[in-house]
GROMACS .gro file of C-alpha atoms in nm:
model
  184
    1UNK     CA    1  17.285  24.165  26.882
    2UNK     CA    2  17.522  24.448  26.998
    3UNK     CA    3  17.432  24.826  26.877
    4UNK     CA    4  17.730  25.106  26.859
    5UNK     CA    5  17.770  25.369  27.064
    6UNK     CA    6  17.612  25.629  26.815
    7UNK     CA    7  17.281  25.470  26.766
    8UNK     CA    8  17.023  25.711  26.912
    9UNK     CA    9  16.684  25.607  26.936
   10UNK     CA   10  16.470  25.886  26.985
   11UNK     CA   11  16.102  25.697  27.129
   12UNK     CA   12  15.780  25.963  27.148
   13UNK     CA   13  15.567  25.875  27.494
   14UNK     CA   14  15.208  25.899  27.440
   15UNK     CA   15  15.060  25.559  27.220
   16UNK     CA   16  15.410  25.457  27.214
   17UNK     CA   17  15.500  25.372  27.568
   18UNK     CA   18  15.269  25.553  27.767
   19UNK     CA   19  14.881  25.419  27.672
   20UNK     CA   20  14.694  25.761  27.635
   21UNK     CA   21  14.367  25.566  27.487
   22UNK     CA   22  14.359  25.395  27.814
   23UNK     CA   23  14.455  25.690  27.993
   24UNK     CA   24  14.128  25.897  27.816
   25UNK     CA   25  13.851  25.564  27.882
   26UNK     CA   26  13.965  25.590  28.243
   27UNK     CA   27  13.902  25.923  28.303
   28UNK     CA   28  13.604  25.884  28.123
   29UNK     CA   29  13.506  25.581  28.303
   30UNK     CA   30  13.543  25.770  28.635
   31UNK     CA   31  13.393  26.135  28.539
   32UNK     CA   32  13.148  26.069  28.242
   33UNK     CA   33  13.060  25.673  28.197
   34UNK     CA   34  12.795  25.864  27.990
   35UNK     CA   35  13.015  25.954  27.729
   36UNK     CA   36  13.211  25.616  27.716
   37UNK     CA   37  12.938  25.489  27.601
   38UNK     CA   38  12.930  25.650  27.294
   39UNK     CA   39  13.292  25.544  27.218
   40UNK     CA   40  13.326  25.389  26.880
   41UNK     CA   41  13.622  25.137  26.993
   42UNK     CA   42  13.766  25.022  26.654
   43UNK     CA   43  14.011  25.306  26.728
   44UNK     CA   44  14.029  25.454  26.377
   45UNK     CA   45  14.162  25.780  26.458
   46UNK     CA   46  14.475  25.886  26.625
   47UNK     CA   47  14.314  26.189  26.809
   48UNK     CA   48  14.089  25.997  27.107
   49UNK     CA   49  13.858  26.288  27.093
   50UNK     CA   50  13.753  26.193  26.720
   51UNK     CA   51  13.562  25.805  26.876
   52UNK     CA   52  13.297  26.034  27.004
   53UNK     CA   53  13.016  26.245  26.799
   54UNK     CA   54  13.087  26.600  26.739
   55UNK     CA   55  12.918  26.741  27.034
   56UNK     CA   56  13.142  26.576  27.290
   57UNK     CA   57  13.474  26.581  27.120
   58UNK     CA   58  13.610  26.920  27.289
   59UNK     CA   59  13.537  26.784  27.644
   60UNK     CA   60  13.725  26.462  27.566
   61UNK     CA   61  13.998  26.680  27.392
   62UNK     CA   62  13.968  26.867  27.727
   63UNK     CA   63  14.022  26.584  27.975
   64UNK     CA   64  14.424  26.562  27.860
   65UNK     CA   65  14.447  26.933  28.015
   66UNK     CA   66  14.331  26.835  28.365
   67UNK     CA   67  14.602  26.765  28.650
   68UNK     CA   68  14.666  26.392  28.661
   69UNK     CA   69  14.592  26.290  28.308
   70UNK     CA   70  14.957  26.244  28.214
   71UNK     CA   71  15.072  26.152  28.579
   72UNK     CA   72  14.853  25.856  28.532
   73UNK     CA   73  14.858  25.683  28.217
   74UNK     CA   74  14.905  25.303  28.214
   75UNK     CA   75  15.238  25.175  28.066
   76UNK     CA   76  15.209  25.021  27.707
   77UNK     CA   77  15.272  24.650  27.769
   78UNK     CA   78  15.633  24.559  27.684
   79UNK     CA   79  15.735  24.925  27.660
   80UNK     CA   80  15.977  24.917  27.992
   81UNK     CA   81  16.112  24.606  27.934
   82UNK     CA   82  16.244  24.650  27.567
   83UNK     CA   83  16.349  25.047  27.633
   84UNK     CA   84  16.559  24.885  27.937
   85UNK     CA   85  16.747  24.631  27.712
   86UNK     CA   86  16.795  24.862  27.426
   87UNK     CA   87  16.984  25.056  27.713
   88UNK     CA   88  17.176  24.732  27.757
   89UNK     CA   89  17.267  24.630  27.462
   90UNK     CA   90  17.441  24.982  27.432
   91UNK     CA   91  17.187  25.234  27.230
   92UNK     CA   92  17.101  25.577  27.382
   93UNK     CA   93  16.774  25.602  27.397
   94UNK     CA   94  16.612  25.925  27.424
   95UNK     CA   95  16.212  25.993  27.527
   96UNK     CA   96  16.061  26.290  27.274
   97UNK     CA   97  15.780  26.373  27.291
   98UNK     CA   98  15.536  26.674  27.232
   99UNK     CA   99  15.331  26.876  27.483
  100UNK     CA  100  14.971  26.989  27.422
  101UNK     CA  101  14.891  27.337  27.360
  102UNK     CA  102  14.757  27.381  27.717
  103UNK     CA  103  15.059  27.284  27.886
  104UNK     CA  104  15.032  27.320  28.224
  105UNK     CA  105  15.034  27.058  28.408
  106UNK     CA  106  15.122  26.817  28.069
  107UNK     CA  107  15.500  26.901  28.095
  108UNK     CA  108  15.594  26.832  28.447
  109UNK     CA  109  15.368  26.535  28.469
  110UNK     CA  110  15.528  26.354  28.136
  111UNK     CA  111  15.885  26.426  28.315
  112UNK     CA  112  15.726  26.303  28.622
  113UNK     CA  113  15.567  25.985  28.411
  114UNK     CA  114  15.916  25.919  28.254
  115UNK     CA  115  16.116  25.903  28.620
  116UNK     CA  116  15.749  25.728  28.768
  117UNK     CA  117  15.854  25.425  28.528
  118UNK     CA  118  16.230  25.421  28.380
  119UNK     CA  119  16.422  25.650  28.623
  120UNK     CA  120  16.576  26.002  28.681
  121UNK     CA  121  16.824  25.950  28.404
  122UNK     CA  122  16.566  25.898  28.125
  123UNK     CA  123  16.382  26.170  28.252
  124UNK     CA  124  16.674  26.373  28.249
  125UNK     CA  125  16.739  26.400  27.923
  126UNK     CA  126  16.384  26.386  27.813
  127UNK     CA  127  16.303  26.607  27.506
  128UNK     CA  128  15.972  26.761  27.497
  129UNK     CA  129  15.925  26.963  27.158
  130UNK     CA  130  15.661  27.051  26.926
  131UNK     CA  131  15.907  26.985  26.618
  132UNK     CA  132  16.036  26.660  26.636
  133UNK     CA  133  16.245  26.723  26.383
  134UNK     CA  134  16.487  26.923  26.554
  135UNK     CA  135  16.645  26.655  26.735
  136UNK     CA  136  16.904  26.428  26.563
  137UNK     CA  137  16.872  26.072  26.602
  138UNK     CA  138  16.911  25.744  26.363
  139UNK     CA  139  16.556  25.662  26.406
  140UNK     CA  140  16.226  25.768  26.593
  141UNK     CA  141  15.987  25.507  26.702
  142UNK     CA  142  15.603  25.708  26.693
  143UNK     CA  143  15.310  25.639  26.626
  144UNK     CA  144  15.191  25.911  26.455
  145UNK     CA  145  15.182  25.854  26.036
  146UNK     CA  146  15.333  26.157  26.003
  147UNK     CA  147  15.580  26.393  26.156
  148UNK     CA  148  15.666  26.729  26.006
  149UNK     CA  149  15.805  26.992  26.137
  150UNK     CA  150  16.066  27.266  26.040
  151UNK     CA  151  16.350  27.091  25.847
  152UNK     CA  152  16.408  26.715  25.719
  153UNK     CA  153  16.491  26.506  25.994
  154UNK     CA  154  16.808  26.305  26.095
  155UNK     CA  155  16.628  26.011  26.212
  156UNK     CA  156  16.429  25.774  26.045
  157UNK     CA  157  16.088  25.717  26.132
  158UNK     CA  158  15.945  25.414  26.299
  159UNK     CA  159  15.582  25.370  26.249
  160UNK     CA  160  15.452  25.230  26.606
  161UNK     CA  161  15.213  24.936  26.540
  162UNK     CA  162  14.883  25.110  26.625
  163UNK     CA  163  14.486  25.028  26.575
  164UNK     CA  164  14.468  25.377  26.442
  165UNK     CA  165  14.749  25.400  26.193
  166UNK     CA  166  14.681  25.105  25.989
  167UNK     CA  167  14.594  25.285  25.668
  168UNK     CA  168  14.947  25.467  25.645
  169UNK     CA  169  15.164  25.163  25.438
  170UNK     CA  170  15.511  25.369  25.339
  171UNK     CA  171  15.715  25.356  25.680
  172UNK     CA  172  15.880  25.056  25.872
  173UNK     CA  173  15.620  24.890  26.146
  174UNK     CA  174  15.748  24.834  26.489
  175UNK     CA  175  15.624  24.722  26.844
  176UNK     CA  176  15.786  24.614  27.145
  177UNK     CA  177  15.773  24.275  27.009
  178UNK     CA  178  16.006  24.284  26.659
  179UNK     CA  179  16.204  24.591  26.814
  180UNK     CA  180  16.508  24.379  26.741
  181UNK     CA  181  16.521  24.279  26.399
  182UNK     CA  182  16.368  24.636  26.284
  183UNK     CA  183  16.601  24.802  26.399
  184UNK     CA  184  16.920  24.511  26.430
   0.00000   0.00000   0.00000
């Protein structure tokens, strides 16, 4: 399989290659096992916060605000290895993803993340946008059902095989797994 040289895969970070459920049950191990325990781990939702009842879902919301959160998320399985042989086989790739309100320490520590585990040239050219939709591309690989923003988008979108998403039926699946022939 050989791509051209003007396929552009735009690929969002968190759920997609960067595991931000992980990332939250971590934290929570470490600062309120309490809490954890009140997870409901089917993973319905694709907001972490919305596992827990009502009374604790701001202070989970609140954890991804905290210095470290992003530095420190685990790698999705797969993730590096399929993003470094899309590189190969000639596609630009292109990380986009969107900071939280509170953004703080989110930015620099998803560029950080980005360098952390592919290198300064990923990171480089990096995106980080609350409108997806604003960057061209041929396709976007996210895991998030839906992705509005200010105009219709280049790209096409790539539902990200999730727990979470199951329910949305109308877009393309992919993982790091059938990468290949969804988008070959």
């Amino acid at each position: 399989m050989t791509a051209t040289h003007t396929t552009h895969i735009l690929v969002d970070m968190d759920g997609v290659i960067a595991d931000q459920h992980q990332g939250f049950i971590a934290v929570l191990k470490e600062q309120a096992p309490e809490i954890l325990t009140l997870w409901d781990s089917r993973e319905t939702h694709y907001d972490f916060e919305l596992h827990f009842p009502p009374e604790h879902q701001a202070f989970v919301r609140s954890l991804r605000e905290e210095e470290g959160f992003f530095r420190n998320l685990p790698l999705i399985a797969g993730a590096k290895e399929a993003i470094m042989e899309m590189q190969a086989l000639g596609y630009h790739v292109t990380i986009c993803t969107a900071p939280i309100w509170k953004y703080q320490f989110c930015v620099p520590e998803k560029l950080a993340w980005v360098e952390h585990h592919f290198g300064h040239g990923l990171a480089a050219n990096t995106i980080i946008t609350r409108d997806k939709t604003l960057v061209h591309g041929d396709f976007l690989i996210d895991d998030k059902s839906e992705v509005v923003g200010a105009v219709a988008p280049t790209w096409e979108h790539l539902l990200f095989d999730r727990p979470y998403n199951q329910t949305a039926s109308a877009k393309r699946r992919i993982d790091w797994g059938n990468w290949k022939s969804v988008i070959g």
